[in-house]
PDB file of C-alpha atoms in Angstrom:
ATOM      1  CA  MET Q 918      15.114   8.289  13.961  1.00 53.00           C
ATOM      2  CA  GLY Q 919      15.941   9.230  10.370  1.00 62.00           C
ATOM      3  CA  HIS Q 920      18.201  11.933   9.021  1.00 69.00           C
ATOM      4  CA  LYS Q 921      17.479  15.581   9.734  1.00 73.00           C
ATOM      5  CA  TYR Q 922      18.009  17.588   6.556  1.00 76.00           C
ATOM      6  CA  VAL Q 923      18.763  21.290   6.382  1.00 78.00           C
ATOM      7  CA  ASN Q 924      16.434  21.430   3.349  1.00 79.00           C
ATOM      8  CA  PRO Q 925      13.895  18.622   3.793  1.00 84.00           C
ATOM      9  CA  PRO Q 926      13.004  17.050   0.412  1.00 93.00           C
ATOM     10  CA  VAL Q 927       9.349  16.283   1.329  1.00 96.00           C
ATOM     11  CA  VAL Q 928       6.979  18.264  -0.863  1.00 96.00           C
ATOM     12  CA  GLU Q 929       3.865  16.464   0.407  1.00 97.00           C
ATOM     13  CA  ALA Q 930       2.985  13.945   3.096  1.00 98.00           C
ATOM     14  CA  VAL Q 931      -0.388  12.209   3.055  1.00 98.00           C
ATOM     15  CA  CYS Q 932      -2.009   9.918   5.586  1.00 98.00           C
ATOM     16  CA  GLU Q 933      -5.197   8.390   4.183  1.00 98.00           C
ATOM     17  CA  PHE Q 934      -7.919   6.216   5.744  1.00 98.00           C
ATOM     18  CA  ARG Q 935     -10.585   4.498   3.636  1.00 97.00           C
ATOM     19  CA  PHE Q 936     -13.516   2.972   5.467  1.00 96.00           C
ATOM     20  CA  ALA Q 937     -16.013   0.208   4.767  1.00 94.00           C
ATOM     21  CA  PRO Q 938     -18.820   0.996   2.245  1.00 91.00           C
ATOM     22  CA  SER Q 939     -21.327   0.695   5.115  1.00 91.00           C
ATOM     23  CA  THR Q 940     -19.840   3.790   6.777  1.00 93.00           C
ATOM     24  CA  PRO Q 941     -22.527   6.522   6.722  1.00 92.00           C
ATOM     25  CA  TRP Q 942     -21.919   9.820   4.957  1.00 92.00           C
ATOM     26  CA  ASP Q 943     -23.774  13.060   4.390  1.00 89.00           C
ATOM     27  CA  THR Q 944     -22.895  16.764   4.446  1.00 89.00           C
ATOM     28  CA  SER Q 945     -23.915  17.112   8.093  1.00 92.00           C
ATOM     29  CA  ILE Q 946     -21.008  14.836   9.031  1.00 93.00           C
ATOM     30  CA  ALA Q 947     -18.590  17.255   7.353  1.00 93.00           C
ATOM     31  CA  ALA Q 948     -20.174  20.180   9.247  1.00 94.00           C
ATOM     32  CA  ARG Q 949     -19.881  18.391  12.610  1.00 95.00           C
ATOM     33  CA  LEU Q 950     -16.296  17.440  11.880  1.00 95.00           C
ATOM     34  CA  TYR Q 951     -15.417  21.014  10.910  1.00 95.00           C
ATOM     35  CA  GLU Q 952     -16.782  22.240  14.264  1.00 95.00           C
ATOM     36  CA  ARG Q 953     -14.326  19.981  16.022  1.00 94.00           C
ATOM     37  CA  MET Q 954     -11.313  21.097  14.020  1.00 94.00           C
ATOM     38  CA  LYS Q 955     -11.877  24.712  12.982  1.00 94.00           C
ATOM     39  CA  HIS Q 956      -9.659  25.949  15.820  1.00 94.00           C
ATOM     40  CA  VAL Q 957      -6.733  24.407  13.869  1.00 95.00           C
ATOM     41  CA  PHE Q 958      -8.179  24.489  10.340  1.00 97.00           C
ATOM     42  CA  PRO Q 959     -10.218  27.684  10.022  1.00 96.00           C
ATOM     43  CA  ARG Q 960     -10.800  27.617   6.244  1.00 96.00           C
ATOM     44  CA  GLU Q 961     -13.393  25.350   4.634  1.00 95.00           C
ATOM     45  CA  GLU Q 962     -13.824  24.413   0.950  1.00 94.00           C
ATOM     46  CA  ARG Q 963     -16.016  22.006  -0.983  1.00 91.00           C
ATOM     47  CA  ARG Q 964     -14.827  20.340  -4.208  1.00 86.00           C
ATOM     48  CA  ASP Q 965     -16.180  17.835  -6.691  1.00 81.00           C
ATOM     49  CA  ILE Q 966     -13.661  15.052  -7.228  1.00 73.00           C
ATOM     50  CA  HIS Q 967     -13.633  12.770 -10.295  1.00 68.00           C
ATOM     51  CA  GLU Q 968     -12.175   9.347  -9.530  1.00 66.00           C
ATOM     52  CA  LEU Q 969     -11.365   6.635 -12.064  1.00 67.00           C
ATOM     53  CA  GLU Q 970     -12.286   3.120 -11.019  1.00 66.00           C
ATOM     54  CA  VAL Q 971     -12.208  -0.217 -12.845  1.00 61.00           C
ATOM     55  CA  VAL Q 972     -15.414  -2.261 -12.704  1.00 62.00           C
ATOM     56  CA  GLN Q 973     -16.193  -5.812 -13.846  1.00 64.00           C
ATOM     57  CA  THR Q 974     -19.075  -6.019 -16.351  1.00 70.00           C
ATOM     58  CA  GLU Q 975     -20.604  -8.795 -18.415  1.00 69.00           C
ATOM     59  CA  VAL Q 976     -18.365  -7.866 -21.343  1.00 69.00           C
ATOM     60  CA  GLY Q 977     -15.172  -7.514 -19.304  1.00 71.00           C
ATOM     61  CA  ILE Q 978     -13.373  -4.919 -17.285  1.00 72.00           C
ATOM     62  CA  GLU Q 979     -14.282  -1.306 -18.028  1.00 72.00           C
ATOM     63  CA  PRO Q 980     -13.097   2.027 -16.628  1.00 72.00           C
ATOM     64  CA  LYS Q 981     -15.713   4.180 -14.909  1.00 68.00           C
ATOM     65  CA  VAL Q 982     -15.481   7.794 -13.747  1.00 70.00           C
ATOM     66  CA  ARG Q 983     -17.180   8.485 -10.464  1.00 70.00           C
ATOM     67  CA  GLN Q 984     -17.873  11.953  -9.104  1.00 73.00           C
ATOM     68  CA  THR Q 985     -17.800  12.435  -5.303  1.00 79.00           C
ATOM     69  CA  GLU Q 986     -17.907  15.441  -3.068  1.00 86.00           C
ATOM     70  CA  ARG Q 987     -14.913  16.281  -0.931  1.00 92.00           C
ATOM     71  CA  PHE Q 988     -14.715  18.778   1.929  1.00 95.00           C
ATOM     72  CA  MET Q 989     -11.385  20.329   2.826  1.00 96.00           C
ATOM     73  CA  PHE Q 990     -10.459  22.047   6.078  1.00 97.00           C
ATOM     74  CA  LEU Q 991      -7.297  24.160   5.635  1.00 97.00           C
ATOM     75  CA  SER Q 992      -4.856  25.776   8.002  1.00 96.00           C
ATOM     76  CA  ALA Q 993      -4.542  29.545   7.864  1.00 95.00           C
ATOM     77  CA  ASP Q 994      -1.478  29.327   5.530  1.00 94.00           C
ATOM     78  CA  GLY Q 995      -2.956  26.495   3.439  1.00 94.00           C
ATOM     79  CA  ASN Q 996       0.088  24.261   3.903  1.00 95.00           C
ATOM     80  CA  GLU Q 997      -1.855  21.680   5.909  1.00 97.00           C
ATOM     81  CA  PHE Q 998      -5.381  20.439   5.325  1.00 97.00           C
ATOM     82  CA  ILE Q 999      -7.872  17.675   6.047  1.00 97.00           C
ATOM     83  CA  GLN Q1000      -9.921  16.016   3.315  1.00 96.00           C
ATOM     84  CA  VAL Q1001     -13.169  14.225   4.182  1.00 96.00           C
ATOM     85  CA  GLY Q1002     -15.707  12.566   1.908  1.00 94.00           C
ATOM     86  CA  PRO Q1003     -17.669   9.341   1.497  1.00 93.00           C
ATOM     87  CA  GLN Q1004     -15.703   6.689   3.392  1.00 94.00           C
ATOM     88  CA  LEU Q1005     -12.533   8.807   3.241  1.00 95.00           C
ATOM     89  CA  LEU Q1006     -10.343  10.777   5.606  1.00 97.00           C
ATOM     90  CA  ALA Q1007      -6.972  12.180   4.547  1.00 98.00           C
ATOM     91  CA  THR Q1008      -4.476  14.498   6.195  1.00 98.00           C
ATOM     92  CA  ASN Q1009      -2.104  16.385   3.881  1.00 98.00           C
ATOM     93  CA  ARG Q1010       1.021  18.353   4.763  1.00 97.00           C
ATOM     94  CA  LEU Q1011       2.699  20.404   2.054  1.00 97.00           C
ATOM     95  CA  LYS Q1012       6.183  21.869   1.999  1.00 94.00           C
ATOM     96  CA  PRO Q1013       7.708  22.822   4.385  1.00 92.00           C
ATOM     97  CA  TYR Q1014       7.464  19.519   6.198  1.00 92.00           C
ATOM     98  CA  VAL Q1015       8.881  20.259   9.648  1.00 87.00           C
ATOM     99  CA  SER Q1016       8.949  16.839  11.343  1.00 91.00           C
ATOM    100  CA  TRP Q1017       6.946  13.715  12.108  1.00 94.00           C
ATOM    101  CA  GLU Q1018       6.503  14.993  15.656  1.00 94.00           C
ATOM    102  CA  ALA Q1019       4.686  18.012  14.210  1.00 94.00           C
ATOM    103  CA  TYR Q1020       2.664  16.090  11.609  1.00 96.00           C
ATOM    104  CA  GLN Q1021       1.516  13.039  13.650  1.00 97.00           C
ATOM    105  CA  PRO Q1022      -0.681  14.974  16.123  1.00 96.00           C
ATOM    106  CA  THR Q1023      -2.712  16.334  13.155  1.00 96.00           C
ATOM    107  CA  ILE Q1024      -3.340  12.810  11.944  1.00 98.00           C
ATOM    108  CA  ALA Q1025      -4.528  11.794  15.408  1.00 97.00           C
ATOM    109  CA  LEU Q1026      -6.719  14.901  15.745  1.00 96.00           C
ATOM    110  CA  ALA Q1027      -8.497  14.249  12.446  1.00 97.00           C
ATOM    111  CA  PHE Q1028      -8.933  10.531  13.015  1.00 97.00           C
ATOM    112  CA  GLU Q1029     -10.266  10.896  16.559  1.00 96.00           C
ATOM    113  CA  ALA Q1030     -12.591  13.723  15.501  1.00 96.00           C
ATOM    114  CA  LEU Q1031     -14.069  11.526  12.752  1.00 96.00           C
ATOM    115  CA  MET Q1032     -14.513   8.620  15.121  1.00 95.00           C
ATOM    116  CA  SER Q1033     -16.490  10.906  17.428  1.00 95.00           C
ATOM    117  CA  VAL Q1034     -19.061  11.797  14.763  1.00 94.00           C
ATOM    118  CA  VAL Q1035     -19.266   8.710  12.515  1.00 92.00           C
ATOM    119  CA  PRO Q1036     -19.941   5.066  13.500  1.00 91.00           C
ATOM    120  CA  VAL Q1037     -17.169   3.219  11.699  1.00 92.00           C
ATOM    121  CA  ASP Q1038     -17.311  -0.585  11.562  1.00 90.00           C
ATOM    122  CA  SER Q1039     -14.016  -1.266   9.833  1.00 95.00           C
ATOM    123  CA  ILE Q1040     -11.144   0.182   7.865  1.00 97.00           C
ATOM    124  CA  GLU Q1041     -10.626  -0.887   4.256  1.00 96.00           C
ATOM    125  CA  ARG Q1042      -7.212   0.693   3.768  1.00 97.00           C
ATOM    126  CA  ILE Q1043      -4.642   2.853   5.505  1.00 98.00           C
ATOM    127  CA  GLY Q1044      -1.794   4.551   3.653  1.00 98.00           C
ATOM    128  CA  LEU Q1045       1.111   6.819   4.576  1.00 98.00           C
ATOM    129  CA  ARG Q1046       2.776   8.465   1.616  1.00 98.00           C
ATOM    130  CA  TYR Q1047       5.756  10.765   1.236  1.00 98.00           C
ATOM    131  CA  ILE Q1048       6.464  12.566  -2.019  1.00 98.00           C
ATOM    132  CA  ASN Q1049      10.009  13.932  -2.155  1.00 97.00           C
ATOM    133  CA  ARG Q1050      11.640  16.292  -4.628  1.00 97.00           C
ATOM    134  CA  ILE Q1051      15.425  16.064  -4.512  1.00 95.00           C
ATOM    135  CA  GLU Q1052      17.589  18.570  -6.372  1.00 94.00           C
ATOM    136  CA  ILE Q1053      21.341  18.088  -6.544  1.00 93.00           C
ATOM    137  CA  ALA Q1054      23.624  20.940  -7.536  1.00 92.00           C
ATOM    138  CA  SER Q1055      25.376  19.058 -10.339  1.00 91.00           C
ATOM    139  CA  ALA Q1056      24.625  18.328 -13.960  1.00 88.00           C
ATOM    140  CA  ASN Q1057      26.268  14.888 -13.648  1.00 87.00           C
ATOM    141  CA  VAL Q1058      24.975  12.740 -10.799  1.00 88.00           C
ATOM    142  CA  THR Q1059      25.957   9.196  -9.891  1.00 88.00           C
ATOM    143  CA  LEU Q1060      22.733   7.656  -8.587  1.00 89.00           C
ATOM    144  CA  ASP Q1061      24.658   5.136  -6.451  1.00 89.00           C
ATOM    145  CA  ASP Q1062      25.912   8.043  -4.296  1.00 91.00           C
ATOM    146  CA  TYR Q1063      22.377   9.162  -3.349  1.00 92.00           C
ATOM    147  CA  PHE Q1064      19.799   6.378  -3.685  1.00 93.00           C
ATOM    148  CA  GLU Q1065      19.424   2.850  -2.336  1.00 92.00           C
ATOM    149  CA  PHE Q1066      16.670   2.386  -4.904  1.00 94.00           C
ATOM    150  CA  ARG Q1067      17.857   3.161  -8.430  1.00 92.00           C
ATOM    151  CA  PRO Q1068      17.894   1.779 -11.992  1.00 91.00           C
ATOM    152  CA  TYR Q1069      20.618  -0.636 -12.930  1.00 88.00           C
ATOM    153  CA  THR Q1070      22.311  -0.609 -16.345  1.00 85.00           C
ATOM    154  CA  GLY Q1071      24.610  -3.340 -17.528  1.00 87.00           C
ATOM    155  CA  GLU Q1072      28.040  -2.889 -19.082  1.00 89.00           C
ATOM    156  CA  ARG Q1073      26.607  -2.839 -22.639  1.00 92.00           C
ATOM    157  CA  LEU Q1074      24.342   0.158 -21.959  1.00 88.00           C
ATOM    158  CA  PRO Q1075      25.371   3.797 -21.720  1.00 84.00           C
ATOM    159  CA  LYS Q1076      25.460   5.279 -18.206  1.00 74.00           C
ATOM    160  CA  ALA Q1077      23.879   8.599 -19.151  1.00 77.00           C
ATOM    161  CA  MET Q1078      20.073   8.309 -19.312  1.00 80.00           C
ATOM    162  CA  ALA Q1079      17.994  11.157 -20.726  1.00 83.00           C
ATOM    163  CA  ALA Q1080      14.998  10.131 -18.559  1.00 90.00           C
ATOM    164  CA  PHE Q1081      13.790   7.227 -16.448  1.00 93.00           C
ATOM    165  CA  ARG Q1082      10.971   6.026 -14.182  1.00 95.00           C
ATOM    166  CA  LEU Q1083      11.413   3.086 -11.848  1.00 96.00           C
ATOM    167  CA  ALA Q1084       8.910   1.438  -9.516  1.00 97.00           C
ATOM    168  CA  GLY Q1085       9.002  -1.435  -7.046  1.00 97.00           C
ATOM    169  CA  LEU Q1086       6.623  -2.982  -4.534  1.00 97.00           C
ATOM    170  CA  PHE Q1087       8.052  -4.404  -1.334  1.00 96.00           C
ATOM    171  CA  ALA Q1088       6.092  -6.737   1.005  1.00 96.00           C
ATOM    172  CA  PHE Q1089       5.935  -6.392   4.788  1.00 95.00           C
ATOM    173  CA  ASP Q1090       4.227  -8.240   7.660  1.00 93.00           C
ATOM    174  CA  ASP Q1091       3.593 -11.434   5.720  1.00 93.00           C
ATOM    175  CA  ARG Q1092       2.258  -9.406   2.786  1.00 93.00           C
ATOM    176  CA  ARG Q1093      -0.409  -7.676   4.925  1.00 94.00           C
ATOM    177  CA  ALA Q1094       1.371  -4.397   4.136  1.00 97.00           C
ATOM    178  CA  GLY Q1095       3.225  -3.110   1.103  1.00 97.00           C
ATOM    179  CA  CYS Q1096       5.528  -0.256   0.273  1.00 97.00           C
ATOM    180  CA  LYS Q1097       5.556   1.087  -3.275  1.00 97.00           C
ATOM    181  CA  ILE Q1098       8.596   3.113  -4.233  1.00 97.00           C
ATOM    182  CA  GLU Q1099       8.889   5.158  -7.395  1.00 98.00           C
ATOM    183  CA  LEU Q1100      11.893   7.113  -8.546  1.00 97.00           C
ATOM    184  CA  ALA Q1101      11.946   9.303 -11.650  1.00 97.00           C
ATOM    185  CA  ASN Q1102      13.889  12.204 -13.046  1.00 94.00           C
ATOM    186  CA  ALA Q1103      12.362  15.720 -12.846  1.00 95.00           C
ATOM    187  CA  ILE Q1104      13.024  19.168 -14.253  1.00 93.00           C
ATOM    188  CA  ALA Q1105      15.507  21.079 -12.127  1.00 92.00           C
ATOM    189  CA  GLU Q1106      14.571  24.528 -10.903  1.00 90.00           C
ATOM    190  CA  THR Q1107      18.144  25.844 -11.005  1.00 89.00           C
ATOM    191  CA  PRO Q1108      20.735  25.770 -13.836  1.00 89.00           C
ATOM    192  CA  GLU Q1109      23.381  23.041 -13.819  1.00 90.00           C
ATOM    193  CA  ALA Q1110      21.343  20.939 -11.377  1.00 93.00           C
ATOM    194  CA  THR Q1111      19.717  17.506 -11.502  1.00 94.00           C
ATOM    195  CA  ALA Q1112      16.339  16.752  -9.928  1.00 96.00           C
ATOM    196  CA  PHE Q1113      14.442  13.624  -8.950  1.00 97.00           C
ATOM    197  CA  LEU Q1114      11.047  12.668  -7.594  1.00 97.00           C
ATOM    198  CA  LEU Q1115      11.046   9.947  -4.951  1.00 98.00           C
ATOM    199  CA  ASP Q1116       7.551   8.681  -4.020  1.00 98.00           C
ATOM    200  CA  ILE Q1117       7.219   6.327  -1.002  1.00 98.00           C
ATOM    201  CA  ASP Q1118       3.762   4.868  -0.307  1.00 98.00           C
ATOM    202  CA  TYR Q1119       3.286   2.465   2.599  1.00 98.00           C
ATOM    203  CA  PHE Q1120      -0.177   0.852   2.886  1.00 98.00           C
ATOM    204  CA  THR Q1121      -2.295  -2.062   4.094  1.00 98.00           C
ATOM    205  CA  THR Q1122      -2.938  -4.703   1.450  1.00 96.00           C
ATOM    206  CA  GLU Q1123      -5.864  -6.486   3.121  1.00 95.00           C
ATOM    207  CA  ALA Q1124      -9.194  -4.930   4.073  1.00 94.00           C
ATOM    208  CA  GLU Q1125      -9.974  -4.962   7.798  1.00 93.00           C
ATOM    209  CA  SER Q1126      -6.453  -6.113   8.644  1.00 94.00           C
ATOM    210  CA  VAL Q1127      -6.152  -3.230  11.150  1.00 96.00           C
ATOM    211  CA  GLY Q1128      -8.767  -2.558  13.778  1.00 95.00           C
ATOM    212  CA  ILE Q1129     -10.159   0.866  14.606  1.00 95.00           C
ATOM    213  CA  HIS Q1130      -8.296   1.030  17.919  1.00 95.00           C
ATOM    214  CA  GLN Q1131      -4.995  -0.026  16.342  1.00 96.00           C
ATOM    215  CA  ALA Q1132      -5.128   2.405  13.401  1.00 97.00           C
ATOM    216  CA  LEU Q1133      -2.994   5.206  14.870  1.00 98.00           C
ATOM    217  CA  GLU Q1134      -0.441   2.723  16.167  1.00 97.00           C
ATOM    218  CA  TRP Q1135      -0.258   1.277  12.674  1.00 98.00           C
ATOM    219  CA  VAL Q1136       0.392   4.725  11.229  1.00 98.00           C
ATOM    220  CA  TRP Q1137       3.207   5.280  13.757  1.00 97.00           C
ATOM    221  CA  ASN Q1138       4.824   1.955  12.809  1.00 96.00           C
ATOM    222  CA  ALA Q1139       4.369   2.773   9.134  1.00 97.00           C
ATOM    223  CA  HIS Q1140       6.347   5.957   9.613  1.00 96.00           C
ATOM    224  CA  GLN Q1141       9.191   4.006  11.156  1.00 94.00           C
ATOM    225  CA  ARG Q1142       9.251   1.738   8.075  1.00 93.00           C
ATOM    226  CA  VAL Q1143       9.161   4.628   5.636  1.00 92.00           C
TER     227      VAL Q1143
END
């Protein structure tokens, strides 16, 4: 069990499942899924999402913008919502993030509801991501006092940095899973304070490395790692 903070730093938690391209999709699937979850997520929205992907062509690698439809089922206060689209299911929790014990049942509800309406052969990717915003009531902060993951500066460099962004990718389970960590400075909301963004993204690195029936157990273990 991790630390319990008086003011939790999590501004958004996301659990995302991406399924094999063979997974069927049409708008009726979204409607059937909404019927199974509207008692928890009464609001429904449809959005067009533009995604950037890199494709291999005869002349090399080129970026391509793809437009997909995305349905969102939101809680009454809008702080929690489900996203569903072609080969995608995501569960988002915005601030305030109460606890894993409160968030995990929503992940299970959405996943099991989708499995009941869509024949899924395999999972391409699972990810559990936590975006944290940490504000410290001091204009001068020693990063060593707060972060295990932080930039290092040698003796010939000044200690005061005007801005920074640091990223690292850590391997788990014989490289079948990875955890990407990013730390960057942010604009503080209060005077004489210092703010940071800490982004922790734990995900599978191999398609079909987790079976359908092991997916929720994988998510639970991912949370323990995070």
